[in-house]
Amino acid sequence: MAMFAASVALVGPALAADKPTVILVHGAFADSTSWDGVAKTLTGDGYTVISAANPLRSLSGDAAFVSDIVKSVKGPVVLVGHSYGGEVITNAANGATNVKALVFVAAFAPDAGESGISLSGKFPGGTLGTALSPPVKLASGGQDLYIDQSKFHDQFAADVPAAKAKLMAIAQRPVTQGALEEKSGDPAWKGIPSWFVYGDADKNIPPKALAWMAERAKSKQTVVVKGGSHVVMVSHPETVTKLIEKASTAAAGQ
């Protein structure tokens, strides 16, 4: 547990025993605090919550990292992924018999052989490429990607107050280009029930791509937030939390 920054709420045994553990996985250019509004309500409603610090180094490595967290949990799990985190949970849940539901929050849900880069370009509307800062070359090879801080608010979090978006831009976690280019393995959403929520003003992942992925995954429920940016869990935490709890209730009934 010391290897990841997590927000863990310990609640009464009687409450927690009846509910799945919710594991929240952030995406690129965000961090685990992006789930704070969601985690606050979930813990208040009696859920045990882990907000994992996604390494953002490689899809296979990040998925293995989250898979290890899943394996450490006794009992059912609901995996929630934002953006690139959707790719991570798609792979991390494979073979994890305790994962009962997947929730994709403005997130990629790739099929085998697809990558975040390929899915982003499948439909028009994404403007992330023009909002990136010059890449940071890594001594180990490859490069880290950041969103230009001056463009972060409009690109990533347009429906978040400017002052908060400024702090988010400063604290953003970089993702390697390799992680976004790496092809996904077999998708867990083919065997695990999935739910989707995204904003219709998302500039990172085209809304048409998000709708297409939700339909392909046979989403149990898809919620579209009018005017919602790429970070709907920050700007509309109550909507995202409500869907997670619906998925959790369904998972508990399995």
Coordinates of N, CA and C in Angstrom, one line a residue:
M1 N 0.8 -1.2 0.0 CA 0.0 0.0 0.0 C 0.9 1.3 0.0
A2 N 2.1 1.2 0.6 CA 2.9 2.3 0.6 C 3.4 2.7 -0.8
M3 N 3.3 1.9 -1.8 CA 3.8 2.1 -3.1 C 2.9 3.0 -3.9
F4 N 1.7 3.3 -3.4 CA 0.8 4.2 -4.2 C 0.2 5.1 -3.3
A5 N -0.1 6.3 -3.8 CA -0.8 7.3 -3.0 C -2.2 7.0 -3.1
A6 N -2.8 6.7 -1.9 CA -4.2 6.2 -2.0 C -5.0 6.9 -0.9
S7 N -6.3 7.1 -1.3 CA -7.2 7.6 -0.4 C -8.1 6.5 0.1
V8 N -7.9 6.0 1.3 CA -8.6 4.9 1.8 C -9.4 5.3 3.0
A9 N -10.7 5.0 2.9 CA -11.6 5.3 4.0 C -12.0 4.0 4.7
L10 N -11.7 3.9 5.9 CA -12.1 2.7 6.7 C -13.4 3.0 7.4
V11 N -14.4 2.2 7.1 CA -15.8 2.4 7.6 C -16.1 1.2 8.5
G12 N -17.3 1.3 9.2 CA -17.7 0.3 10.0 C -17.8 -1.1 9.3
P13 N -17.4 -2.2 9.9 CA -17.5 -3.5 9.2 C -18.8 -3.8 8.6
A14 N -19.9 -3.5 9.3 CA -21.2 -3.8 8.9 C -21.5 -3.1 7.6
L15 N -21.1 -1.8 7.5 CA -21.4 -1.1 6.2 C -20.5 -1.5 5.1
A16 N -19.2 -1.7 5.3 CA -18.3 -2.0 4.3 C -18.5 -3.4 3.8
A17 N -18.9 -4.4 4.6 CA -19.1 -5.7 4.2 C -20.2 -5.9 3.1
D18 N -21.1 -4.9 3.1 CA -22.2 -5.0 2.1 C -21.9 -4.4 0.8
K19 N -20.8 -3.7 0.7 CA -20.5 -3.0 -0.5 C -19.1 -3.4 -1.1
P20 N -19.0 -3.3 -2.5 CA -17.8 -3.6 -3.1 C -16.8 -2.5 -2.7
T21 N -15.5 -2.8 -2.8 CA -14.4 -1.8 -2.7 C -14.4 -1.1 -4.1
V22 N -14.3 0.2 -4.1 CA -14.2 1.0 -5.3 C -12.7 1.5 -5.5
I23 N -12.1 1.1 -6.6 CA -10.8 1.5 -6.9 C -10.8 2.5 -8.0
L24 N -10.3 3.7 -7.8 CA -10.4 4.8 -8.8 C -9.0 4.9 -9.4
V25 N -9.0 5.0 -10.7 CA -7.7 5.0 -11.5 C -7.7 6.3 -12.4
H26 N -6.9 7.2 -12.0 CA -6.8 8.5 -12.8 C -6.1 8.3 -14.1
G27 N -6.3 9.2 -15.0 CA -5.6 9.1 -16.3 C -4.4 10.1 -16.5
A28 N -4.0 10.3 -17.7 CA -2.9 11.1 -18.0 C -3.3 12.6 -17.7
F29 N -2.3 13.4 -17.3 CA -2.4 14.8 -17.0 C -3.2 15.1 -15.8
A30 N -3.5 14.1 -15.0 CA -4.3 14.2 -13.7 C -3.5 13.5 -12.6
D31 N -4.1 13.5 -11.5 CA -3.5 12.7 -10.4 C -4.6 12.1 -9.5
S32 N -4.3 11.4 -8.4 CA -5.3 10.8 -7.7 C -6.3 11.7 -7.0
T33 N -5.8 13.0 -6.8 CA -6.7 14.0 -6.1 C -7.9 14.4 -7.0
S34 N -7.8 14.1 -8.3 CA -8.9 14.4 -9.2 C -10.2 13.7 -8.8
W35 N -10.0 12.6 -8.0 CA -11.2 11.9 -7.5 C -11.7 12.3 -6.2
D36 N -11.2 13.4 -5.6 CA -11.5 13.8 -4.2 C -13.0 14.0 -4.0
G37 N -13.7 14.7 -5.0 CA -15.1 14.9 -4.8 C -15.9 13.6 -4.9
V38 N -15.5 12.7 -5.7 CA -16.2 11.4 -5.8 C -15.9 10.6 -4.6
A39 N -14.6 10.5 -4.2 CA -14.3 9.7 -3.0 C -14.9 10.2 -1.7
K40 N -15.1 11.5 -1.6 CA -15.8 12.1 -0.4 C -17.2 11.5 -0.2
T41 N -17.9 11.5 -1.3 CA -19.3 11.0 -1.2 C -19.3 9.5 -1.1
L42 N -18.5 8.8 -1.8 CA -18.5 7.4 -1.7 C -18.2 6.9 -0.3
T43 N -17.2 7.5 0.3 CA -16.8 7.1 1.7 C -17.9 7.5 2.7
G44 N -18.6 8.6 2.4 CA -19.7 9.0 3.3 C -20.9 8.1 3.2
D45 N -21.0 7.4 2.0 CA -22.0 6.4 1.8 C -21.6 5.0 2.2
G46 N -20.5 4.9 2.9 CA -20.1 3.6 3.4 C -19.2 2.7 2.6
Y47 N -18.6 3.3 1.5 CA -17.8 2.5 0.6 C -16.3 2.6 1.1
T48 N -15.6 1.5 0.9 CA -14.1 1.6 1.0 C -13.6 2.0 -0.3
V49 N -12.7 3.0 -0.3 CA -12.3 3.6 -1.6 C -10.8 3.7 -1.6
I50 N -10.2 3.3 -2.8 CA -8.8 3.4 -3.0 C -8.6 4.2 -4.3
S51 N -7.9 5.4 -4.1 CA -7.6 6.2 -5.3 C -6.1 6.0 -5.6
A52 N -5.9 5.1 -6.6 CA -4.5 4.7 -6.9 C -3.8 5.7 -7.8
A53 N -2.5 5.8 -7.5 CA -1.6 6.7 -8.2 C -1.1 6.0 -9.5
N54 N -1.8 6.1 -10.6 CA -1.4 5.5 -11.8 C 0.0 5.9 -12.2
P55 N 0.9 5.0 -12.5 CA 2.3 5.4 -12.8 C 2.4 6.1 -14.1
L56 N 1.5 5.8 -15.1 CA 1.5 6.5 -16.4 C 2.8 6.3 -17.2
R57 N 3.4 5.1 -17.0 CA 4.7 4.8 -17.7 C 4.5 3.9 -18.9
S58 N 3.7 2.9 -18.8 CA 3.4 2.0 -19.9 C 2.1 1.3 -19.6
L59 N 1.4 1.0 -20.6 CA 0.0 0.4 -20.4 C 0.2 -1.0 -19.7
S60 N 1.1 -1.8 -20.1 CA 1.2 -3.1 -19.5 C 1.7 -3.0 -18.1
G61 N 2.6 -2.1 -17.8 CA 3.1 -1.9 -16.5 C 2.1 -1.3 -15.5
D62 N 1.4 -0.3 -16.1 CA 0.4 0.4 -15.3 C -0.8 -0.6 -14.9
A63 N -1.1 -1.4 -15.9 CA -2.2 -2.4 -15.7 C -1.8 -3.4 -14.6
A64 N -0.5 -3.8 -14.6 CA 0.0 -4.8 -13.6 C 0.0 -4.1 -12.3
F65 N 0.3 -2.9 -12.2 CA 0.3 -2.1 -10.9 C -1.1 -2.1 -10.3
V66 N -2.1 -1.8 -11.1 CA -3.5 -1.8 -10.6 C -3.9 -3.2 -10.3
S67 N -3.5 -4.1 -11.1 CA -3.9 -5.5 -10.9 C -3.5 -6.0 -9.5
D68 N -2.2 -5.6 -9.1 CA -1.7 -6.0 -7.8 C -2.6 -5.4 -6.7
I69 N -3.1 -4.1 -6.9 CA -3.9 -3.5 -5.9 C -5.3 -4.3 -5.8
V70 N -5.8 -4.7 -7.0 CA -7.0 -5.4 -7.0 C -6.9 -6.8 -6.2
K71 N -5.8 -7.4 -6.5 CA -5.5 -8.7 -5.8 C -5.4 -8.6 -4.3
S72 N -5.0 -7.4 -3.8 CA -4.8 -7.2 -2.4 C -6.2 -7.0 -1.7
V73 N -7.2 -6.8 -2.4 CA -8.6 -6.5 -1.8 C -9.3 -7.8 -1.7
K74 N -9.8 -8.1 -0.5 CA -10.7 -9.2 -0.2 C -12.1 -8.8 -0.5
G75 N -12.7 -9.5 -1.3 CA -14.1 -9.2 -1.7 C -14.2 -8.5 -3.0
P76 N -15.5 -8.2 -3.4 CA -15.7 -7.7 -4.7 C -15.2 -6.3 -4.9
V77 N -14.8 -5.9 -6.2 CA -14.2 -4.7 -6.5 C -15.0 -4.1 -7.7
V78 N -15.2 -2.7 -7.7 CA -15.6 -2.0 -8.8 C -14.4 -1.1 -9.3
L79 N -14.0 -1.3 -10.5 CA -12.9 -0.6 -11.0 C -13.4 0.6 -11.9
V80 N -12.8 1.8 -11.6 CA -13.3 3.0 -12.2 C -12.0 3.6 -12.9
G81 N -12.1 3.9 -14.2 CA -11.0 4.5 -14.9 C -11.3 5.8 -15.6
H82 N -10.5 6.8 -15.5 CA -10.7 8.1 -16.2 C -9.7 8.2 -17.3
S83 N -10.1 8.5 -18.5 CA -9.3 8.8 -19.7 C -8.4 7.6 -20.0
Y84 N -7.1 7.8 -20.0 CA -6.1 6.7 -20.2 C -6.3 5.6 -19.1
G85 N -6.8 6.0 -18.0 CA -7.1 5.0 -16.9 C -8.1 3.9 -17.3
G86 N -9.0 4.3 -18.3 CA -9.9 3.3 -18.9 C -9.1 2.2 -19.6
E87 N -8.0 2.5 -20.3 CA -7.2 1.5 -20.9 C -6.6 0.6 -19.8
V88 N -6.2 1.2 -18.7 CA -5.5 0.5 -17.6 C -6.5 -0.5 -17.0
I89 N -7.7 -0.1 -16.7 CA -8.7 -1.0 -16.0 C -9.1 -2.1 -17.0
T90 N -9.2 -1.8 -18.3 CA -9.6 -2.8 -19.3 C -8.6 -4.0 -19.3
N91 N -7.3 -3.7 -19.0 CA -6.3 -4.7 -19.0 C -6.1 -5.3 -17.6
A92 N -6.2 -4.4 -16.5 CA -6.0 -4.9 -15.2 C -7.0 -5.9 -14.7
A93 N -8.2 -5.8 -15.2 CA -9.3 -6.6 -14.7 C -9.3 -8.0 -15.3
N94 N -8.5 -8.2 -16.3 CA -8.4 -9.6 -16.9 C -7.9 -10.6 -15.9
G95 N -8.7 -11.6 -15.7 CA -8.3 -12.7 -14.8 C -8.6 -12.4 -13.3
A96 N -9.1 -11.2 -13.0 CA -9.4 -10.8 -11.6 C -10.9 -11.2 -11.4
T97 N -11.1 -12.3 -10.7 CA -12.5 -12.8 -10.5 C -13.3 -11.9 -9.5
N98 N -12.6 -11.1 -8.8 CA -13.3 -10.2 -7.8 C -13.8 -8.9 -8.4
V99 N -13.4 -8.6 -9.6 CA -13.8 -7.3 -10.3 C -15.2 -7.6 -10.9
K100 N -16.2 -6.9 -10.4 CA -17.6 -7.2 -10.7 C -18.2 -6.1 -11.6
A101 N -17.5 -5.0 -11.7 CA -18.1 -3.9 -12.6 C -16.9 -3.0 -13.0
L102 N -17.1 -2.4 -14.2 CA -16.1 -1.4 -14.7 C -16.9 -0.1 -15.0
V103 N -16.3 1.0 -14.6 CA -17.0 2.3 -14.9 C -15.9 3.1 -15.6
F104 N -16.3 3.6 -16.8 CA -15.4 4.4 -17.6 C -15.9 5.8 -17.6
V105 N -15.0 6.7 -17.1 CA -15.3 8.1 -16.9 C -14.5 8.9 -17.9
A106 N -15.2 9.4 -19.0 CA -14.5 10.0 -20.1 C -13.2 9.2 -20.5
A107 N -13.4 7.9 -20.6 CA -12.3 7.0 -20.7 C -12.3 6.2 -22.0
F108 N -11.1 5.8 -22.3 CA -10.9 4.8 -23.4 C -11.3 3.4 -22.9
A109 N -12.0 2.7 -23.8 CA -12.3 1.3 -23.6 C -11.9 0.5 -24.8
P110 N -10.6 0.3 -24.9 CA -10.0 -0.3 -26.1 C -10.3 -1.8 -26.3
D111 N -10.3 -2.2 -27.5 CA -10.4 -3.6 -27.8 C -8.9 -4.1 -28.0
A112 N -8.7 -5.4 -28.1 CA -7.4 -5.9 -28.3 C -6.7 -5.3 -29.6
G113 N -5.5 -4.8 -29.4 CA -4.7 -4.2 -30.5 C -4.9 -2.7 -30.7
E114 N -5.9 -2.1 -30.0 CA -6.1 -0.7 -30.1 C -5.3 0.1 -29.0
S115 N -5.0 1.3 -29.3 CA -4.3 2.2 -28.4 C -5.1 3.5 -28.2
G116 N -4.6 4.2 -27.2 CA -5.3 5.5 -26.9 C -5.1 6.4 -28.1
I117 N -3.9 6.4 -28.7 CA -3.7 7.3 -29.9 C -4.6 6.9 -31.1
S118 N -4.7 5.6 -31.3 CA -5.6 5.2 -32.4 C -7.0 5.5 -32.2
L119 N -7.5 5.3 -31.0 CA -8.9 5.6 -30.7 C -9.2 7.1 -30.7
S120 N -8.2 7.9 -30.3 CA -8.4 9.4 -30.3 C -8.6 9.9 -31.8
G121 N -7.9 9.3 -32.7 CA -8.0 9.7 -34.1 C -9.1 9.1 -34.9
K122 N -9.9 8.2 -34.3 CA -10.9 7.5 -35.0 C -12.1 8.4 -35.4
F123 N -12.3 9.5 -34.6 CA -13.4 10.4 -34.9 C -12.8 11.8 -34.7
P124 N -13.3 12.8 -35.4 CA -12.8 14.2 -35.3 C -13.3 14.9 -34.0
G125 N -12.6 15.9 -33.7 CA -13.0 16.7 -32.5 C -12.0 16.9 -31.4
G126 N -11.0 16.0 -31.4 CA -10.0 16.0 -30.3 C -8.9 17.1 -30.7
T127 N -8.5 17.9 -29.7 CA -7.5 18.9 -29.9 C -6.3 18.8 -29.0
L128 N -6.1 17.6 -28.4 CA -5.1 17.5 -27.4 C -3.7 17.7 -28.1
G129 N -3.5 17.2 -29.3 CA -2.2 17.3 -29.9 C -1.6 18.8 -30.0
T130 N -2.5 19.7 -30.3 CA -2.1 21.1 -30.4 C -2.0 21.8 -29.0
A131 N -2.4 21.1 -28.0 CA -2.3 21.7 -26.6 C -1.1 21.3 -25.8
L132 N -0.3 20.4 -26.4 CA 0.8 19.8 -25.6 C 2.0 20.7 -25.6
S133 N 2.7 20.7 -24.5 CA 4.0 21.3 -24.4 C 5.1 20.5 -25.2
P134 N 6.2 21.1 -25.5 CA 7.3 20.3 -26.1 C 7.6 19.1 -25.2
P135 N 7.7 17.9 -25.8 CA 8.0 16.7 -24.9 C 9.3 16.8 -24.1
V136 N 9.2 16.2 -23.0 CA 10.4 16.1 -22.1 C 11.1 14.7 -22.4
K137 N 12.3 14.8 -22.9 CA 13.1 13.6 -23.3 C 13.6 12.9 -22.0
L138 N 13.4 11.6 -21.9 CA 13.8 10.9 -20.7 C 15.2 10.2 -20.9
A139 N 15.9 10.2 -19.9 CA 17.3 9.6 -19.9 C 17.2 8.1 -20.2
S140 N 16.1 7.5 -19.8 CA 15.9 6.1 -20.0 C 15.3 5.8 -21.4
G141 N 15.1 6.8 -22.2 CA 14.5 6.6 -23.5 C 13.0 7.0 -23.5
G142 N 12.5 7.4 -24.7 CA 11.1 7.8 -24.8 C 11.0 9.3 -24.3
Q143 N 9.7 9.7 -24.1 CA 9.5 11.1 -23.7 C 8.2 11.2 -22.9
D144 N 8.2 12.2 -22.1 CA 7.0 12.5 -21.3 C 6.2 13.6 -22.0
L145 N 4.9 13.5 -21.9 CA 4.0 14.5 -22.4 C 3.3 15.2 -21.3
Y146 N 3.2 16.6 -21.5 CA 2.4 17.4 -20.6 C 1.5 18.3 -21.5
I147 N 0.4 18.8 -20.9 CA -0.4 19.8 -21.5 C 0.2 21.2 -21.1
D148 N 0.4 22.0 -22.1 CA 0.8 23.4 -21.9 C 0.0 24.0 -20.8
Q149 N 0.6 24.5 -19.7 CA -0.2 25.1 -18.6 C -1.1 26.2 -19.1
S150 N -0.7 27.0 -20.1 CA -1.5 28.1 -20.5 C -2.8 27.6 -21.3
K151 N -2.7 26.4 -21.7 CA -3.9 25.8 -22.5 C -4.7 24.8 -21.7
F152 N -4.2 24.5 -20.5 CA -4.8 23.4 -19.7 C -6.3 23.6 -19.4
H153 N -6.6 24.8 -19.0 CA -8.0 25.1 -18.6 C -9.0 24.8 -19.8
D154 N -8.7 25.4 -20.9 CA -9.6 25.3 -22.1 C -9.6 23.9 -22.6
Q155 N -8.4 23.2 -22.6 CA -8.3 21.9 -23.2 C -8.9 20.8 -22.3
F156 N -8.5 20.9 -21.1 CA -8.7 19.7 -20.2 C -9.9 19.9 -19.2
A157 N -10.1 21.1 -18.8 CA -11.0 21.3 -17.6 C -11.8 22.6 -17.8
A158 N -12.4 22.8 -19.0 CA -13.1 24.1 -19.3 C -14.2 24.4 -18.4
D159 N -14.9 23.4 -17.8 CA -16.0 23.6 -16.9 C -15.6 23.6 -15.4
V160 N -14.3 23.7 -15.1 CA -13.8 23.8 -13.8 C -13.4 25.3 -13.5
P161 N -13.6 25.9 -12.4 CA -13.2 27.2 -12.1 C -11.8 27.5 -12.5
A162 N -11.5 28.6 -13.0 CA -10.1 28.9 -13.6 C -9.0 28.8 -12.5
A163 N -9.3 29.2 -11.3 CA -8.3 29.1 -10.2 C -8.0 27.6 -9.9
K164 N -9.0 26.8 -9.9 CA -8.7 25.4 -9.6 C -8.0 24.7 -10.8
A165 N -8.4 25.1 -12.0 CA -7.8 24.5 -13.2 C -6.3 24.9 -13.2
K166 N -6.0 26.1 -12.8 CA -4.6 26.5 -12.8 C -3.7 25.6 -11.9
L167 N -4.3 25.3 -10.7 CA -3.6 24.4 -9.8 C -3.5 23.0 -10.4
M168 N -4.5 22.5 -11.0 CA -4.5 21.2 -11.7 C -3.4 21.2 -12.7
A169 N -3.3 22.3 -13.5 CA -2.3 22.3 -14.5 C -0.9 22.2 -13.9
I170 N -0.6 22.9 -12.8 CA 0.7 22.8 -12.2 C 1.0 21.4 -11.6
A171 N -0.1 20.7 -11.1 CA 0.1 19.4 -10.5 C 0.0 18.3 -11.5
Q172 N -0.3 18.5 -12.7 CA -0.5 17.5 -13.7 C 0.6 16.4 -13.7
R173 N 0.2 15.2 -13.9 CA 1.2 14.1 -14.0 C 1.4 13.8 -15.5
P174 N 2.6 13.7 -15.9 CA 2.9 13.4 -17.3 C 2.7 11.9 -17.6
V175 N 2.4 11.7 -18.9 CA 2.3 10.3 -19.4 C 3.3 10.1 -20.5
T176 N 3.9 8.9 -20.6 CA 4.9 8.7 -21.6 C 4.1 8.5 -23.0
Q177 N 4.7 9.0 -24.0 CA 4.1 8.8 -25.3 C 4.0 7.3 -25.6
G178 N 4.9 6.5 -25.1 CA 4.8 5.0 -25.4 C 3.6 4.4 -24.7
A179 N 3.2 4.9 -23.6 CA 2.0 4.4 -22.9 C 0.7 4.6 -23.8
L180 N 0.7 5.8 -24.4 CA -0.5 6.1 -25.3 C -0.5 5.4 -26.6
E181 N 0.7 5.0 -27.0 CA 0.9 4.2 -28.3 C 0.8 2.7 -28.1
E182 N 1.0 2.2 -26.9 CA 1.0 0.8 -26.6 C -0.4 0.2 -26.9
K183 N -0.4 -1.0 -27.5 CA -1.6 -1.6 -27.9 C -2.2 -2.4 -26.7
S184 N -3.5 -2.4 -26.6 CA -4.2 -3.0 -25.5 C -4.2 -4.5 -25.7
G185 N -4.3 -5.3 -24.6 CA -4.6 -6.7 -24.6 C -6.1 -7.0 -24.7
D186 N -6.4 -8.2 -24.4 CA -7.9 -8.6 -24.5 C -8.6 -7.7 -23.5
P187 N -9.8 -7.2 -23.9 CA -10.6 -6.3 -23.0 C -11.4 -7.0 -22.0
A188 N -11.3 -6.6 -20.8 CA -12.1 -7.1 -19.7 C -13.6 -6.8 -19.9
W189 N -13.9 -5.7 -20.6 CA -15.3 -5.3 -20.7 C -16.1 -6.2 -21.5
K190 N -15.5 -7.2 -22.2 CA -16.3 -8.2 -22.9 C -16.9 -9.2 -22.0
G191 N -16.4 -9.3 -20.8 CA -16.9 -10.2 -19.8 C -17.4 -9.6 -18.5
I192 N -17.1 -8.4 -18.3 CA -17.5 -7.7 -17.1 C -18.5 -6.5 -17.4
P193 N -19.6 -6.4 -16.7 CA -20.5 -5.3 -17.0 C -19.9 -4.0 -16.9
S194 N -20.2 -3.0 -17.8 CA -19.6 -1.7 -17.8 C -20.6 -0.6 -17.8
W195 N -20.2 0.5 -17.3 CA -21.0 1.8 -17.3 C -20.1 2.9 -17.8
F196 N -20.7 3.9 -18.4 CA -20.0 5.0 -19.0 C -20.6 6.3 -18.7
V197 N -19.7 7.3 -18.4 CA -20.1 8.7 -18.2 C -19.1 9.6 -18.9
Y198 N -19.5 10.6 -19.6 CA -18.6 11.6 -20.2 C -19.3 12.9 -20.5
G199 N -18.5 13.9 -20.8 CA -19.1 15.2 -21.2 C -19.2 15.4 -22.7
D200 N -20.2 16.1 -23.2 CA -20.3 16.3 -24.6 C -19.5 17.4 -25.1
A201 N -18.7 18.0 -24.2 CA -17.7 19.1 -24.7 C -16.3 18.6 -24.4
D202 N -16.0 17.3 -24.4 CA -14.7 16.8 -24.1 C -13.8 17.1 -25.3
K203 N -12.6 17.7 -25.0 CA -11.7 18.0 -26.1 C -10.5 17.1 -26.2
N204 N -10.4 16.2 -25.2 CA -9.2 15.3 -25.2 C -9.6 14.0 -26.0
I205 N -10.8 13.5 -25.7 CA -11.3 12.3 -26.4 C -12.6 12.8 -27.1
P206 N -12.7 12.7 -28.4 CA -13.9 13.1 -29.1 C -15.2 12.4 -28.5
P207 N -16.2 13.2 -28.2 CA -17.4 12.6 -27.6 C -18.0 11.5 -28.5
K208 N -17.8 11.6 -29.9 CA -18.3 10.5 -30.8 C -17.5 9.2 -30.5
A209 N -16.3 9.4 -30.2 CA -15.5 8.2 -29.9 C -15.9 7.5 -28.6
L210 N -16.2 8.4 -27.6 CA -16.7 7.9 -26.3 C -18.0 7.2 -26.5
A211 N -18.9 7.7 -27.2 CA -20.2 7.1 -27.5 C -20.1 5.8 -28.2
W212 N -19.2 5.8 -29.2 CA -19.0 4.5 -29.9 C -18.4 3.4 -29.1
M213 N -17.5 3.8 -28.2 CA -16.9 2.8 -27.3 C -17.9 2.3 -26.3
A214 N -18.8 3.2 -25.8 CA -19.8 2.7 -24.8 C -20.8 1.8 -25.5
E215 N -21.2 2.1 -26.7 CA -22.1 1.2 -27.4 C -21.4 -0.2 -27.7
R216 N -20.2 -0.1 -28.1 CA -19.5 -1.4 -28.4 C -19.4 -2.3 -27.2
A217 N -19.1 -1.6 -26.0 CA -19.0 -2.4 -24.8 C -20.3 -2.8 -24.2
K218 N -21.4 -2.5 -24.9 CA -22.8 -2.8 -24.4 C -23.0 -2.2 -23.0
S219 N -22.7 -0.9 -22.9 CA -22.8 -0.2 -21.6 C -24.2 -0.4 -20.9
K220 N -24.2 -0.7 -19.7 CA -25.4 -0.9 -18.9 C -26.2 0.4 -18.8
Q221 N -25.4 1.5 -18.7 CA -26.0 2.8 -18.7 C -24.9 3.8 -19.1
T222 N -25.2 4.7 -20.0 CA -24.3 5.8 -20.4 C -24.9 7.1 -20.1
V223 N -24.2 7.9 -19.3 CA -24.6 9.2 -18.9 C -23.7 10.3 -19.7
V224 N -24.4 11.2 -20.4 CA -23.7 12.2 -21.1 C -24.0 13.6 -20.4
V225 N -22.9 14.2 -19.9 CA -23.0 15.5 -19.2 C -23.0 16.6 -20.1
K226 N -24.1 17.4 -20.2 CA -24.2 18.5 -21.1 C -23.1 19.6 -20.7
G227 N -22.3 19.9 -21.7 CA -21.2 20.9 -21.4 C -20.1 20.4 -20.6
G228 N -20.0 19.1 -20.4 CA -19.0 18.6 -19.5 C -17.7 18.5 -20.2
S229 N -16.6 18.8 -19.5 CA -15.2 18.7 -20.1 C -14.7 17.3 -19.9
H230 N -13.4 17.2 -20.1 CA -12.7 15.9 -20.0 C -12.7 15.4 -18.5
V231 N -12.8 16.3 -17.6 CA -12.7 16.0 -16.1 C -14.1 16.1 -15.5
V232 N -15.0 15.3 -15.9 CA -16.4 15.4 -15.3 C -16.4 14.9 -13.9
M233 N -15.4 14.1 -13.5 CA -15.4 13.7 -12.1 C -15.0 14.8 -11.2
V234 N -14.3 15.9 -11.7 CA -14.0 17.1 -10.9 C -15.1 18.1 -11.0
S235 N -15.7 18.3 -12.2 CA -16.7 19.3 -12.3 C -18.1 18.8 -12.0
H236 N -18.4 17.5 -12.1 CA -19.7 17.0 -11.8 C -19.5 15.7 -11.0
P237 N -18.9 15.8 -9.8 CA -18.6 14.6 -9.0 C -19.9 13.9 -8.6
E238 N -21.0 14.6 -8.4 CA -22.2 13.9 -7.9 C -22.8 13.0 -9.0
T239 N -22.7 13.4 -10.3 CA -23.2 12.6 -11.4 C -22.3 11.4 -11.5
V240 N -21.0 11.5 -11.5 CA -20.1 10.4 -11.6 C -20.3 9.4 -10.4
T241 N -20.4 10.0 -9.2 CA -20.6 9.1 -8.0 C -21.9 8.3 -8.1
K242 N -22.9 9.0 -8.6 CA -24.2 8.3 -8.7 C -24.1 7.1 -9.6
L243 N -23.4 7.2 -10.7 CA -23.3 6.1 -11.6 C -22.4 5.0 -11.0
I244 N -21.3 5.4 -10.3 CA -20.5 4.4 -9.7 C -21.3 3.6 -8.7
E245 N -22.1 4.3 -7.9 CA -23.0 3.6 -6.9 C -24.0 2.7 -7.6
K246 N -24.5 3.0 -8.8 CA -25.4 2.1 -9.5 C -24.6 0.9 -9.9
A247 N -23.5 1.1 -10.4 CA -22.6 -0.1 -10.8 C -22.3 -0.9 -9.6
S248 N -22.0 -0.3 -8.5 CA -21.7 -1.1 -7.3 C -22.9 -1.9 -6.8
T249 N -24.1 -1.3 -6.8 CA -25.3 -2.0 -6.4 C -25.5 -3.2 -7.3
A250 N -25.3 -3.0 -8.6 CA -25.5 -4.1 -9.5 C -24.5 -5.2 -9.2
A251 N -23.2 -4.8 -8.9 CA -22.2 -5.7 -8.6 C -22.5 -6.5 -7.4
A252 N -23.0 -5.8 -6.4 CA -23.3 -6.5 -5.1 C -24.4 -7.6 -5.3
G253 N -25.2 -7.4 -6.3 CA -26.3 -8.3 -6.5 C -25.9 -9.6 -7.3
Q254 N -24.7 -9.6 -7.8 CA -24.2 -10.7 -8.6 C -23.9 -11.9 -7.8

